[in-house]
């Protein structure tokens, strides 16, 4: 299969063509403000199966359903609690996924058999135009091959999915750069399942109490039942093993300097770049700029695969705001191989 790149800037039929593919039961790479997704008609079991095949994704890892208008929530969820309405009002369109009781119309293939469904209304104008044109909710995980760092440009999608899907819709580099925050509203108390573009602090400002799921900070064993199945897999990983170094940035930089070999790659804050100039080094913005860290993290991790590095050391961002999401993705890329420098 040849994968075509559809660019709405140079081709005014691009979005229509991508929507027609979705309606025909095909899978399309699509931009969102978080990361690029692999979209398919959420009502079509056979189309959804193609997403799992293209990614090599385990069947027990459910997909997020994307809608273009708040009214469409009723098509995918059986009941919408008051808390969901408040969150939608505050953060939609945007990088927030809510886990709600699922409607019968959503097939098991999307939810991995769970009684709940994850729903998001993205803010990227091309994503919304595509979903509207398709006329159906669009199930979409990140567009990377399973286990690889997520895709934040159309070029990343072509790298992972070239030859496996019919088309990728161009939408520029992703503005948020890490996946959506996932909050479950299906239990007794709101629970943060995955940190992302909307911070825990922002959620608490609207909902009051929000419980932090333990899979956010710790490694979860294969035998343990987790709330968001995706959280248990090694994820986001470049080929070389990653070690995340946590602590004061000045100290973590010195720690990394002491442990370097000629075959070490370094992912550091911009202000420490001068220490690592002789090495394969990538910067992720300054220590105080988590928004830039989020935008750069996946591209930086991916880029090490074009080098010969045998190991990668990464400085860990602080745990607040969107930094919690960046730190979580790095720790998962490292399989939770973390060094705490005190
Ligand atoms: P991705 O965007 O590729 O990281 O994949 C979607 C993520 O959403 C996965 O980690 C899933 O575990 C999570 N997810 C989707 N639907 C649900 C659900 N109903 N309950 C809990 N987590 C979900
Ligand atoms: Mg993913």
Tab-separated table of C-alpha atoms and ligand atoms in Angstrom:
chain	number	residue	atom	x	y	z
A	1	UNK	CA	0.000	0.000	0.000
A	2	UNK	CA	1.284	3.455	-0.835
A	3	UNK	CA	0.660	6.132	1.793
A	4	UNK	CA	-0.261	9.557	0.420
A	5	UNK	CA	0.269	12.840	2.258
A	6	UNK	CA	-2.818	15.059	2.005
A	7	UNK	CA	-2.005	18.734	2.612
A	8	UNK	CA	-4.924	21.142	3.135
A	9	UNK	CA	-2.620	24.119	2.487
A	10	UNK	CA	-1.903	23.132	-1.124
A	11	UNK	CA	-4.952	20.950	-1.860
A	12	UNK	CA	-8.422	22.192	-0.968
A	13	UNK	CA	-9.882	18.686	-1.343
A	14	UNK	CA	-7.470	17.203	1.240
A	15	UNK	CA	-9.873	17.135	4.195
A	16	UNK	CA	-12.746	15.818	2.017
A	17	UNK	CA	-10.546	13.033	0.700
A	18	UNK	CA	-9.448	12.035	4.205
A	19	UNK	CA	-13.088	12.098	5.412
A	20	UNK	CA	-14.144	9.918	2.455
A	21	UNK	CA	-11.495	7.361	3.441
A	22	UNK	CA	-12.833	7.317	7.016
A	23	UNK	CA	-16.387	6.805	5.746
A	24	UNK	CA	-15.147	3.960	3.539
A	25	UNK	CA	-13.786	2.110	6.596
A	26	UNK	CA	-10.137	3.092	6.137
A	27	UNK	CA	-7.551	4.359	8.622
A	28	UNK	CA	-6.113	7.888	8.251
A	29	UNK	CA	-3.219	9.622	10.046
A	30	UNK	CA	-4.610	12.877	11.446
A	31	UNK	CA	-3.236	15.920	13.267
A	32	UNK	CA	-4.509	16.968	16.684
A	33	UNK	CA	-3.105	19.559	19.084
A	34	UNK	CA	-1.685	16.808	21.344
A	35	UNK	CA	-0.061	14.244	19.002
A	36	UNK	CA	-0.933	12.835	15.560
A	37	UNK	CA	-3.587	10.112	15.718
A	38	UNK	CA	-4.515	7.075	13.630
A	39	UNK	CA	-8.219	7.606	13.054
A	40	UNK	CA	-11.061	5.281	12.014
A	41	UNK	CA	-14.878	5.345	12.194
A	42	UNK	CA	-15.576	4.534	15.871
A	43	UNK	CA	-18.831	2.725	14.978
A	44	UNK	CA	-17.118	0.375	12.492
A	45	UNK	CA	-15.527	-2.708	14.104
A	46	UNK	CA	-13.640	-3.728	10.956
A	47	UNK	CA	-12.174	-0.227	10.522
A	48	UNK	CA	-11.091	-0.128	14.173
A	49	UNK	CA	-9.403	-3.529	13.768
A	50	UNK	CA	-7.198	-1.950	11.072
A	51	UNK	CA	-5.842	0.542	13.641
A	52	UNK	CA	-4.682	-2.292	15.905
A	53	UNK	CA	-3.107	-4.084	12.921
A	54	UNK	CA	-1.278	-0.966	11.637
A	55	UNK	CA	0.143	-0.145	15.087
A	56	UNK	CA	0.766	-3.700	16.286
A	57	UNK	CA	-1.237	-2.639	19.331
A	58	UNK	CA	-2.313	-5.166	22.011
A	59	UNK	CA	-6.085	-5.803	21.808
A	60	UNK	CA	-6.625	-5.019	25.490
A	61	UNK	CA	-5.566	-1.375	25.078
A	62	UNK	CA	-8.666	0.762	24.363
A	63	UNK	CA	-8.871	3.732	21.985
A	64	UNK	CA	-10.036	7.303	22.610
A	65	UNK	CA	-13.119	8.427	20.667
A	66	UNK	CA	-12.855	11.925	19.162
A	67	UNK	CA	-15.888	14.123	18.535
A	68	UNK	CA	-16.162	17.554	16.873
A	69	UNK	CA	-19.053	19.055	18.869
A	70	UNK	CA	-20.154	18.708	22.508
A	71	UNK	CA	-23.625	17.481	21.418
A	72	UNK	CA	-22.030	14.334	19.969
A	73	UNK	CA	-21.147	13.196	23.510
A	74	UNK	CA	-24.633	11.662	23.738
A	75	UNK	CA	-23.873	9.399	20.760
A	76	UNK	CA	-20.946	7.754	22.526
A	77	UNK	CA	-21.756	7.858	26.250
A	78	UNK	CA	-24.767	6.293	28.019
A	79	UNK	CA	-24.843	8.844	30.838
A	80	UNK	CA	-23.131	12.171	31.314
A	81	UNK	CA	-22.497	13.179	34.932
A	82	UNK	CA	-22.566	16.808	36.069
A	83	UNK	CA	-18.787	16.725	36.564
A	84	UNK	CA	-18.311	15.868	32.859
A	85	UNK	CA	-20.385	18.862	31.828
A	86	UNK	CA	-18.268	21.133	34.019
A	87	UNK	CA	-15.007	19.759	32.610
A	88	UNK	CA	-16.274	20.036	29.021
A	89	UNK	CA	-17.232	23.643	29.667
A	90	UNK	CA	-13.784	24.408	31.118
A	91	UNK	CA	-11.414	22.443	28.847
A	92	UNK	CA	-13.128	21.474	25.568
A	93	UNK	CA	-12.093	21.818	22.858
A	94	UNK	CA	-8.701	20.787	24.209
A	95	UNK	CA	-6.322	18.098	25.508
A	96	UNK	CA	-8.683	16.392	27.973
A	97	UNK	CA	-10.146	12.865	27.654
A	98	UNK	CA	-13.020	11.861	29.930
A	99	UNK	CA	-13.753	8.218	30.719
A	100	UNK	CA	-17.544	7.770	30.932
A	101	UNK	CA	-20.069	4.927	30.776
A	102	UNK	CA	-20.142	3.792	27.164
A	103	UNK	CA	-23.129	3.833	24.797
A	104	UNK	CA	-24.201	0.545	23.142
A	105	UNK	CA	-23.243	2.015	19.753
A	106	UNK	CA	-19.522	1.849	20.625
A	107	UNK	CA	-18.108	-1.569	19.736
A	108	UNK	CA	-15.983	-3.708	22.074
A	109	UNK	CA	-13.053	-3.282	19.707
A	110	UNK	CA	-12.828	0.415	20.714
A	111	UNK	CA	-13.168	-0.030	24.490
A	112	UNK	CA	-11.336	-3.366	24.723
A	113	UNK	CA	-14.522	-4.734	26.253
A	114	UNK	CA	-14.594	-2.184	29.098
A	115	UNK	CA	-17.977	-0.764	30.203
A	116	UNK	CA	-16.523	2.722	29.713
A	117	UNK	CA	-15.375	4.855	26.798
A	118	UNK	CA	-12.708	7.595	26.637
A	119	UNK	CA	-13.978	10.700	24.805
A	120	UNK	CA	-12.214	13.856	23.650
A	121	UNK	CA	-13.089	16.978	21.691
A	122	UNK	CA	-9.807	18.180	20.134
A	123	UNK	CA	-9.116	21.853	19.398
A	124	UNK	CA	-7.056	21.398	16.210
A	125	UNK	CA	-9.178	22.973	13.439
A	126	UNK	CA	-8.181	20.339	10.854
A	127	UNK	CA	-9.072	17.508	13.252
A	128	UNK	CA	-12.478	19.030	13.909
A	129	UNK	CA	-13.141	19.668	10.221
A	130	UNK	CA	-12.189	16.074	9.421
A	131	UNK	CA	-14.468	14.581	12.102
A	132	UNK	CA	-17.372	16.818	11.011
A	133	UNK	CA	-16.911	15.866	7.360
A	134	UNK	CA	-16.714	12.185	8.220
A	135	UNK	CA	-20.021	12.543	10.074
A	136	UNK	CA	-19.076	9.941	12.704
A	137	UNK	CA	-17.022	9.892	15.922
A	138	UNK	CA	-13.400	8.971	15.186
A	139	UNK	CA	-11.529	6.422	17.319
A	140	UNK	CA	-7.832	7.263	17.372
A	141	UNK	CA	-4.757	6.281	19.369
A	142	UNK	CA	-1.397	7.964	18.769
A	143	UNK	CA	-0.065	7.248	15.263
A	144	UNK	CA	3.228	5.596	16.289
A	145	UNK	CA	3.955	1.890	15.950
A	146	UNK	CA	3.200	0.329	19.328
A	147	UNK	CA	5.944	0.971	21.887
A	148	UNK	CA	7.651	3.783	19.897
A	149	UNK	CA	7.654	7.467	20.874
A	150	UNK	CA	4.432	9.237	19.863
A	151	UNK	CA	4.153	11.166	16.601
A	152	UNK	CA	4.111	14.974	16.676
A	153	UNK	CA	4.651	15.714	12.955
A	154	UNK	CA	3.235	14.240	9.733
A	155	UNK	CA	6.807	13.097	8.934
A	156	UNK	CA	6.850	10.990	12.144
A	157	UNK	CA	3.583	9.353	11.031
A	158	UNK	CA	5.023	8.540	7.599
A	159	UNK	CA	8.131	7.117	9.310
A	160	UNK	CA	6.054	4.661	11.382
A	161	UNK	CA	3.020	4.103	9.161
A	162	UNK	CA	4.326	4.496	5.586
A	163	UNK	CA	2.993	1.536	3.571
A	164	UNK	CA	0.566	0.511	6.326
A	165	UNK	CA	-2.236	3.080	5.891
A	166	UNK	CA	-3.657	4.847	2.806
A	167	UNK	CA	-3.168	8.493	3.880
A	168	UNK	CA	-1.822	11.041	6.355
A	169	UNK	CA	-3.451	14.461	6.681
A	170	UNK	CA	-0.877	17.241	7.218
A	171	UNK	CA	-1.615	19.691	10.049
A	172	UNK	CA	1.785	21.081	11.050
A	173	UNK	CA	3.729	20.252	14.221
A	174	UNK	CA	1.571	19.544	17.297
A	175	UNK	CA	1.198	22.522	19.615
A	176	UNK	CA	0.870	20.588	22.900
A	177	UNK	CA	3.197	17.702	22.031
A	178	UNK	CA	2.144	15.180	24.707
A	179	UNK	CA	-1.101	13.192	24.752
A	180	UNK	CA	-4.318	14.272	26.414
A	181	UNK	CA	-4.924	14.101	30.133
A	182	UNK	CA	-7.246	11.163	30.905
A	183	UNK	CA	-9.637	11.555	33.828
A	184	UNK	CA	-12.139	8.856	34.788
A	185	UNK	CA	-15.574	10.041	35.881
A	186	UNK	CA	-17.000	6.514	35.884
A	187	UNK	CA	-16.063	5.677	39.498
A	188	UNK	CA	-16.990	7.175	42.840
A	189	UNK	CA	-14.347	9.895	42.712
A	190	UNK	CA	-12.686	11.580	39.713
A	191	UNK	CA	-9.373	9.838	39.019
A	192	UNK	CA	-6.427	11.026	36.924
A	193	UNK	CA	-5.392	8.014	34.829
A	194	UNK	CA	-2.821	9.724	32.620
A	195	UNK	CA	-1.272	13.199	33.004
A	196	UNK	CA	-1.268	15.290	29.826
A	197	UNK	CA	-2.020	18.665	28.306
A	198	UNK	CA	-4.417	19.706	31.098
A	199	UNK	CA	-2.691	19.699	34.495
A	200	UNK	CA	-3.850	18.040	37.716
A	201	UNK	CA	-4.000	21.514	39.264
A	202	UNK	CA	-6.387	22.682	36.507
A	203	UNK	CA	-8.642	19.653	37.040
A	204	UNK	CA	-8.714	20.206	40.797
A	205	UNK	CA	-9.664	23.861	40.281
A	206	UNK	CA	-12.873	22.672	38.585
A	207	UNK	CA	-13.663	19.396	40.392
A	208	UNK	CA	-12.154	19.812	43.853
A	209	UNK	CA	-10.738	16.401	44.745
A	210	UNK	CA	-9.059	14.340	41.999
A	211	UNK	CA	-7.321	11.059	42.891
A	212	UNK	CA	-3.963	10.355	41.237
A	213	UNK	CA	-3.844	6.786	39.870
A	214	UNK	CA	-0.702	4.964	41.028
A	215	UNK	CA	0.203	3.963	37.455
A	216	UNK	CA	1.150	7.620	36.826
A	217	UNK	CA	4.253	7.440	39.020
A	218	UNK	CA	5.095	3.746	39.376
A	219	UNK	CA	5.723	0.748	37.230
A	220	UNK	CA	2.713	-1.560	37.199
A	221	UNK	CA	3.291	-5.327	36.945
A	222	UNK	CA	1.708	-7.426	34.161
A	223	UNK	CA	-0.481	-9.278	36.642
A	224	UNK	CA	-2.102	-6.122	38.017
A	225	UNK	CA	-5.461	-4.802	36.816
A	226	UNK	CA	-4.956	-1.121	35.886
A	227	UNK	CA	-7.597	1.512	35.196
A	228	UNK	CA	-6.077	2.726	31.918
A	229	UNK	CA	-4.664	-0.419	30.304
A	230	UNK	CA	-2.200	1.590	28.203
A	231	UNK	CA	-0.343	2.638	31.342
A	232	UNK	CA	1.158	-0.802	31.934
A	233	UNK	CA	3.107	-1.158	28.696
A	234	UNK	CA	6.659	0.026	28.012
A	235	UNK	CA	5.989	2.936	25.776
A	236	UNK	CA	7.457	5.910	24.013
A	237	UNK	CA	10.828	4.178	23.863
A	238	UNK	CA	13.740	4.817	21.479
A	239	UNK	CA	15.993	1.851	20.618
A	240	UNK	CA	18.687	2.648	23.193
A	241	UNK	CA	17.766	2.183	26.880
A	242	UNK	CA	16.890	5.408	28.702
A	243	UNK	CA	17.814	6.404	32.263
A	244	UNK	CA	15.904	9.319	33.766
A	245	UNK	CA	17.801	11.408	36.299
A	246	UNK	CA	15.594	13.285	38.783
A	247	UNK	CA	16.537	16.085	41.177
A	248	UNK	CA	17.774	19.684	41.052
A	249	UNK	CA	18.750	20.392	37.413
A	250	UNK	CA	22.274	21.560	38.377
A	251	UNK	CA	22.873	18.274	40.188
A	252	UNK	CA	21.354	15.998	37.575
A	253	UNK	CA	23.529	17.650	34.910
A	254	UNK	CA	26.646	16.912	36.971
A	255	UNK	CA	25.508	13.321	37.598
A	256	UNK	CA	25.072	12.744	33.871
A	257	UNK	CA	28.447	14.343	33.121
A	258	UNK	CA	30.127	11.877	35.496
A	259	UNK	CA	28.455	8.822	33.954
A	260	UNK	CA	28.950	9.636	30.256
A	261	UNK	CA	30.780	7.480	27.767
A	262	UNK	CA	31.423	8.151	24.064
A	263	UNK	CA	28.316	6.139	23.264
A	264	UNK	CA	25.927	8.015	25.556
A	265	UNK	CA	23.152	10.259	24.248
A	266	UNK	CA	21.972	13.126	26.469
A	267	UNK	CA	18.569	14.773	26.639
A	268	UNK	CA	19.025	17.915	28.704
A	269	UNK	CA	17.616	21.319	29.545
A	270	UNK	CA	18.892	24.024	27.184
A	271	UNK	CA	20.959	25.827	29.836
A	272	UNK	CA	23.156	22.721	30.321
A	273	UNK	CA	23.765	22.051	26.627
A	274	UNK	CA	27.297	23.485	26.835
A	275	UNK	CA	28.327	20.593	29.117
A	276	UNK	CA	27.438	17.956	26.517
A	277	UNK	CA	28.506	19.504	23.229
A	278	UNK	CA	30.906	16.655	22.431
A	279	UNK	CA	28.074	14.118	22.667
A	280	UNK	CA	24.854	13.212	20.855
A	281	UNK	CA	22.813	15.770	22.738
A	282	UNK	CA	19.242	17.018	22.379
A	283	UNK	CA	17.729	19.903	24.290
A	284	UNK	CA	14.101	20.085	25.438
A	285	UNK	CA	13.797	23.771	26.398
A	286	UNK	CA	14.863	25.294	29.695
A	287	UNK	CA	14.168	23.695	33.075
A	288	UNK	CA	11.521	26.343	33.740
A	289	UNK	CA	9.690	25.921	30.425
A	290	UNK	CA	7.536	22.770	30.579
A	291	UNK	CA	5.430	23.799	27.562
A	292	UNK	CA	8.501	23.675	25.312
A	293	UNK	CA	9.655	20.436	26.986
A	294	UNK	CA	6.275	18.886	26.092
A	295	UNK	CA	6.500	20.041	22.462
A	296	UNK	CA	10.005	18.651	21.998
A	297	UNK	CA	10.094	15.458	24.013
A	298	UNK	CA	8.896	12.916	21.454
A	299	UNK	CA	10.833	14.342	18.514
A	300	UNK	CA	13.980	14.323	20.669
A	301	UNK	CA	13.463	10.698	21.769
A	302	UNK	CA	12.815	9.615	18.166
A	303	UNK	CA	15.889	11.410	16.845
A	304	UNK	CA	18.243	9.215	18.908
A	305	UNK	CA	17.267	6.297	16.662
A	306	UNK	CA	19.187	7.973	13.823
A	307	UNK	CA	22.370	7.904	15.921
A	308	UNK	CA	24.642	5.152	17.222
A	309	UNK	CA	24.135	5.846	20.919
A	310	UNK	CA	24.011	2.769	23.154
A	311	UNK	CA	22.300	4.469	26.098
A	312	UNK	CA	20.496	7.729	26.795
A	313	UNK	CA	20.506	9.858	29.946
A	314	UNK	CA	17.666	12.348	30.378
A	315	UNK	CA	17.180	15.135	32.912
A	316	UNK	CA	13.751	14.830	34.502
A	317	UNK	CA	11.382	17.833	34.478
A	318	UNK	CA	9.729	19.030	37.685
A	319	UNK	CA	6.463	17.300	38.507
A	320	UNK	CA	4.042	20.216	38.383
A	321	UNK	CA	1.767	21.507	35.631
A	322	UNK	CA	2.361	19.849	32.272
A	323	UNK	CA	5.777	18.798	33.673
A	324	UNK	CA	3.996	15.843	35.336
A	325	UNK	CA	3.075	14.587	31.859
A	326	UNK	CA	6.584	15.094	30.424
A	327	UNK	CA	8.163	13.338	33.435
A	328	UNK	CA	5.651	10.474	33.096
A	329	UNK	CA	6.442	9.954	29.384
A	330	UNK	CA	10.191	9.991	30.063
A	331	UNK	CA	9.885	7.507	32.924
A	332	UNK	CA	7.802	5.216	30.754
A	333	UNK	CA	10.328	5.532	27.921
A	334	UNK	CA	12.891	4.424	30.513
A	335	UNK	CA	10.757	1.498	31.692
A	336	UNK	CA	10.886	3.345	35.046
A	337	UNK	CA	14.678	3.164	35.215
A	338	UNK	CA	15.017	6.274	37.366
A	339	UNK	CA	17.965	7.677	39.360
A	340	UNK	CA	17.158	10.153	42.133
A	341	UNK	CA	20.048	12.560	42.786
A	342	UNK	CA	19.869	14.151	46.226
B	1	LIG	P1	-2.972	6.530	23.162
B	1	LIG	O1	-3.654	7.848	22.946
B	1	LIG	O2	-2.394	5.865	21.986
B	1	LIG	O3	-1.937	6.642	24.235
B	1	LIG	O4	-4.064	5.517	23.703
B	1	LIG	C1	-5.218	5.861	24.401
B	1	LIG	C2	-5.097	5.693	25.882
B	1	LIG	O5	-6.392	5.916	26.448
B	1	LIG	C3	-4.661	4.318	26.329
B	1	LIG	O6	-3.589	4.426	27.235
B	1	LIG	C4	-5.873	3.735	27.020
B	1	LIG	O7	-5.521	2.927	28.102
B	1	LIG	C5	-6.672	4.960	27.445
B	1	LIG	N1	-8.123	4.708	27.422
B	1	LIG	C6	-8.935	4.709	26.365
B	1	LIG	N2	-10.198	4.364	26.695
B	1	LIG	C7	-10.183	4.134	28.022
B	1	LIG	C8	-11.172	3.707	28.967
B	1	LIG	N3	-12.422	3.437	28.628
B	1	LIG	N4	-10.794	3.573	30.256
B	1	LIG	C9	-9.515	3.832	30.614
B	1	LIG	N5	-8.543	4.211	29.769
B	1	LIG	C10	-8.856	4.357	28.484
B	2	LIG	MG1	-0.029	6.034	22.386
